[in-house]
Short mmCIF file of C-alpha atoms in Angstrom, two decimals:
data_model
loop_
_atom_site.label_atom_id
_atom_site.label_comp_id
_atom_site.label_asym_id
_atom_site.label_seq_id
_atom_site.Cartn_x
_atom_site.Cartn_y
_atom_site.Cartn_z
CA MET A 1368 23.69 -10.39 -6.58
CA LEU A 1369 20.18 -11.23 -5.40
CA ARG A 1370 21.64 -13.29 -2.56
CA ARG A 1371 23.94 -10.44 -1.44
CA LEU A 1372 21.07 -7.95 -1.56
CA TYR A 1373 18.86 -10.33 0.43
CA ASP A 1374 21.51 -10.88 3.10
CA TRP A 1375 22.21 -7.14 3.36
CA THR A 1376 18.52 -6.30 3.71
CA MET A 1377 18.01 -9.04 6.27
CA ALA A 1378 20.79 -7.52 8.37
CA LYS A 1379 19.17 -4.07 8.17
CA ALA A 1380 15.74 -5.49 8.94
CA ALA A 1381 17.08 -6.93 12.18
CA HIS A 1382 18.67 -3.60 13.16
CA PRO A 1383 17.57 -2.18 16.57
CA HIS A 1384 16.01 0.82 14.81
CA ALA A 1385 14.30 -1.24 12.09
CA GLU A 1386 10.85 -0.51 13.55
CA TRP A 1387 11.36 3.21 13.00
CA TRP A 1388 12.41 2.59 9.41
CA LEU A 1389 9.34 0.42 8.88
CA ALA A 1390 7.07 3.14 10.30
CA LEU A 1391 8.72 5.76 8.09
CA PHE A 1392 8.40 3.66 4.93
CA ALA A 1393 4.76 2.86 5.68
CA PHE A 1394 3.98 6.52 6.40
CA VAL A 1395 5.55 8.06 3.30
CA GLU A 1396 4.40 5.29 0.96
CA ALA A 1397 0.77 6.07 1.76
CA SER A 1398 1.17 9.65 0.55
CA PHE A 1399 4.04 10.10 -1.90
CA PHE A 1400 6.84 7.51 -1.73
CA PRO A 1401 6.93 4.95 -4.60
CA ILE A 1402 8.43 1.96 -2.73
CA PRO A 1403 5.96 -0.11 -0.63
CA PRO A 1404 6.89 -1.17 2.92
CA HIS A 1405 5.87 -4.80 2.43
CA PRO A 1406 9.35 -6.14 1.53
CA LEU A 1407 10.85 -4.58 4.67
CA LEU A 1408 7.94 -5.84 6.76
CA GLY A 1409 8.36 -9.34 5.39
CA LEU A 1410 12.08 -9.40 6.02
CA MET A 1411 11.67 -8.06 9.54
CA CYS A 1412 9.10 -10.78 10.21
CA LEU A 1413 11.52 -13.34 8.83
CA ALA A 1414 14.28 -12.08 11.08
CA GLU A 1415 12.06 -12.09 14.20
CA PRO A 1416 8.87 -14.12 13.65
CA LYS A 1417 7.78 -13.69 17.27
CA LYS A 1418 7.46 -9.93 16.69
CA ALA A 1419 5.59 -10.27 13.38
CA ILE A 1420 2.25 -9.08 14.76
CA ARG A 1421 3.93 -6.07 16.40
CA PHE A 1422 5.63 -5.16 13.11
CA ALA A 1423 2.33 -5.47 11.23
CA VAL A 1424 0.56 -3.18 13.73
CA ILE A 1425 3.32 -0.57 13.38
CA ALA A 1426 3.04 -0.68 9.59
CA THR A 1427 -0.75 -0.46 9.72
CA LEU A 1428 -0.92 2.56 12.03
CA ALA A 1429 1.91 4.40 10.27
CA SER A 1430 0.30 3.79 6.89
CA VAL A 1431 -3.06 5.15 8.07
CA MET A 1432 -1.35 8.28 9.39
CA GLY A 1433 0.51 8.62 6.11
CA GLY A 1434 -2.79 8.22 4.32
CA MET A 1435 -4.09 11.23 6.22
CA LEU A 1436 -1.17 13.25 4.83
CA GLY A 1437 -2.11 12.06 1.35
CA TYR A 1438 -5.70 13.08 2.06
CA ALA A 1439 -4.51 16.55 3.12
CA ILE A 1440 -2.48 16.89 -0.07
CA GLY A 1441 -5.52 16.06 -2.17
CA TYR A 1442 -7.82 18.31 -0.17
CA PHE A 1443 -5.69 21.40 0.34
CA VAL A 1444 -2.95 21.50 -2.29
CA TYR A 1445 -4.00 19.21 -5.12
CA GLU A 1446 -3.61 21.80 -7.88
CA SER A 1447 -0.19 23.00 -6.73
CA VAL A 1448 1.34 19.80 -5.30
CA GLY A 1449 -0.92 16.81 -5.90
CA THR A 1450 -0.93 16.99 -9.70
CA GLN A 1451 2.85 17.20 -9.90
CA MET A 1452 3.23 14.39 -7.40
CA LEU A 1453 0.90 12.04 -9.26
CA THR A 1454 2.62 12.87 -12.55
CA ALA A 1455 6.03 12.09 -11.05
CA LEU A 1456 4.70 8.78 -9.75
CA GLY A 1457 3.12 7.88 -13.10
CA LEU A 1458 -0.40 7.93 -11.62
CA ALA A 1459 -1.84 11.03 -13.26
CA LYS A 1460 -3.74 9.08 -15.93
CA SER A 1461 -5.34 6.88 -13.27
CA PHE A 1462 -6.56 9.81 -11.17
CA PRO A 1463 -9.83 10.56 -13.06
CA GLN A 1464 -10.97 6.94 -12.86
CA ALA A 1465 -10.01 6.75 -9.18
CA ALA A 1466 -12.01 9.89 -8.45
CA CYS A 1467 -15.00 8.49 -10.32
CA TYR A 1468 -14.99 5.15 -8.50
CA LEU A 1469 -14.47 6.80 -5.11
CA ARG A 1470 -17.47 9.05 -5.73
CA GLU A 1471 -19.58 6.07 -6.72
CA TYR A 1472 -18.50 3.54 -4.08
CA GLY A 1473 -16.75 5.55 -1.36
CA ALA A 1474 -15.26 3.53 1.50
CA GLU A 1475 -15.77 0.23 -0.33
CA ILE A 1476 -13.09 1.13 -2.87
CA ILE A 1477 -10.66 2.12 -0.11
CA MET A 1478 -11.21 -1.16 1.73
CA ILE A 1479 -11.02 -3.40 -1.34
CA LYS A 1480 -8.41 -1.74 -3.53
CA GLY A 1481 -6.35 -0.38 -0.68
CA ALA A 1482 -5.56 -3.98 0.28
CA THR A 1483 -4.14 -4.75 -3.18
CA PRO A 1484 -0.98 -3.74 -5.07
CA ILE A 1485 -2.88 -0.75 -6.46
CA PRO A 1486 -0.97 2.27 -5.09
CA PHE A 1487 -2.59 3.33 -1.82
CA LYS A 1488 -1.27 6.87 -2.30
CA LEU A 1489 -3.51 7.26 -5.37
CA LEU A 1490 -6.55 6.51 -3.23
CA THR A 1491 -5.51 8.75 -0.34
CA ILE A 1492 -4.82 11.80 -2.51
CA THR A 1493 -7.98 11.22 -4.54
CA ALA A 1494 -10.10 10.82 -1.40
CA GLY A 1495 -8.91 14.21 -0.21
CA PHE A 1496 -9.60 15.78 -3.58
CA ILE A 1497 -13.23 14.61 -3.65
CA ALA A 1498 -13.62 15.57 0.03
CA MET A 1499 -14.61 12.12 1.26
CA PRO A 1500 -15.74 12.42 4.91
CA LEU A 1501 -12.57 12.19 6.99
CA LEU A 1502 -13.87 9.67 9.54
CA THR A 1503 -15.11 7.42 6.74
CA PHE A 1504 -11.74 7.66 5.04
CA VAL A 1505 -9.79 6.87 8.22
CA GLY A 1506 -12.04 3.92 9.08
CA ALA A 1507 -11.82 2.45 5.60
CA SER A 1508 -8.06 2.97 5.54
CA LEU A 1509 -7.68 1.19 8.87
CA VAL A 1510 -9.58 -1.83 7.54
CA SER A 1511 -7.65 -1.78 4.27
CA ARG A 1512 -4.19 -1.45 5.78
CA SER A 1513 -4.98 -4.02 8.48
CA ILE A 1514 -5.84 -6.56 5.80
CA SER A 1515 -2.71 -5.73 3.83
CA PHE A 1516 -0.22 -5.86 6.71
CA MET A 1517 -1.82 -8.08 9.36
CA ILE A 1518 -2.09 -11.02 6.98
CA VAL A 1519 1.68 -10.83 6.56
CA GLY A 1520 2.19 -10.55 10.31
CA VAL A 1521 -0.08 -13.47 11.19
CA LEU A 1522 1.37 -15.78 8.54
CA PHE A 1523 4.93 -15.10 9.58
CA ARG A 1524 4.04 -15.41 13.26
CA LEU A 1525 2.54 -18.82 12.65
CA PHE A 1526 4.91 -20.15 10.00
CA GLY A 1527 7.93 -17.87 10.28
CA ALA A 1528 10.62 -20.51 10.72
CA PRO A 1529 9.55 -22.78 7.82
CA ILE A 1530 9.05 -19.78 5.53
CA LYS A 1531 12.48 -18.42 6.41
CA ALA A 1532 14.14 -21.78 5.79
CA PHE A 1533 12.40 -22.05 2.41
CA ILE A 1534 13.48 -18.59 1.30
CA ASP A 1535 17.04 -19.15 2.50
CA LYS A 1536 17.21 -22.22 0.26
CA TYR A 1537 14.96 -21.21 -2.64
CA LEU A 1538 15.25 -17.42 -2.84
CA GLY A 1539 14.90 -17.22 -6.63
CA LEU A 1540 11.83 -19.45 -6.68
CA ALA A 1541 10.25 -17.52 -3.80
CA THR A 1542 10.84 -14.20 -5.58
CA ALA A 1543 9.25 -15.48 -8.78
CA GLY A 1544 6.31 -16.92 -6.84
CA PHE A 1545 5.71 -13.62 -5.05
CA ALA A 1546 5.68 -11.74 -8.37
CA VAL A 1547 3.15 -14.17 -9.84
CA ALA A 1548 0.93 -13.87 -6.75
CA VAL A 1549 0.96 -10.07 -6.89
CA VAL A 1550 -0.01 -10.00 -10.56
CA ALA A 1551 -2.73 -12.63 -10.06
CA GLY A 1552 -4.16 -10.76 -7.08
CA PHE A 1553 -4.20 -7.50 -8.98
CA VAL A 1554 -6.04 -9.02 -11.93
CA ALA A 1555 -8.56 -10.81 -9.69
CA VAL A 1556 -9.46 -7.70 -7.70
CA VAL A 1557 -9.84 -5.56 -10.80
CA MET A 1558 -12.20 -8.14 -12.30
CA LEU A 1559 -14.25 -8.57 -9.12
CA SER A 1560 -14.56 -4.91 -8.13
CA GLY A 1561 -15.28 -3.28 -11.44
CA GLY A 1562 -18.82 -2.30 -10.41
CA GLY A 1563 -21.95 -2.28 -12.52
CA GLU A 1564 -21.84 -1.79 -16.26
CA GLU A 1565 -23.22 1.73 -16.04
CA THR A 1566 -20.69 2.83 -13.44
CA SER A 1567 -17.86 1.08 -15.23
CA ALA A 1568 -18.70 2.80 -18.52
CA LYS A 1569 -19.02 6.15 -16.77
CA CYS A 1570 -15.64 5.85 -15.05
CA LYS A 1571 -13.90 4.66 -18.20
CA GLN A 1572 -14.95 7.97 -19.77
CA ALA A 1573 -13.50 9.90 -16.83
CA PRO A 1574 -10.32 10.95 -18.67
CA ALA A 1575 -12.47 12.58 -21.32
CA ILE A 1576 -14.59 14.55 -18.89
CA VAL A 1577 -11.76 14.95 -16.35
CA ALA A 1578 -12.33 14.62 -12.59
CA THR A 1579 -14.80 17.34 -11.77
CA ALA A 1580 -14.35 19.71 -8.87
CA ARG A 1581 -15.69 18.89 -5.42
#
């Protein structure tokens, strides 16, 4: 089944309108959609390695624009829309800590954690809620999303053919390896970006004091 799904997705990724689908996925994922665009980006890069950088740029710009929508949701309609959205996505419990860390570290959190598997939409909505300066938010998001997507684009541009051949032959192993890498990266970033003890203790208590108003 995995092989059939892979082949089907590869065919869609090479579709003439695949770039529009990539832009759409990157845009909505940054604000409310649960599925990340990275699998589609990777498959498109596999299908056409010479266009990998172009695909990565499309994903980066679309994601930043989608992040601005998430920011607007957090800033203007958090109480009526944002809370329900985060609850539906299973991120409501993480919101108070995210708000606390964003207040303490600002753009640094966007740049570091936005480039990890931590949901970018949580950061965009939270940034709007705490009224982070818009230009700071956009700049940090651009750095963050560039790291996240451009690494994929560059790697596939340089090593696209060998990577594709490997996945064609060892799809199961590649899938397992990707999962291990994601989990390892998540754990490493959480450990390295936890902040000082005082800030860490303060933000761990955030659920008890709830994210305060702007």
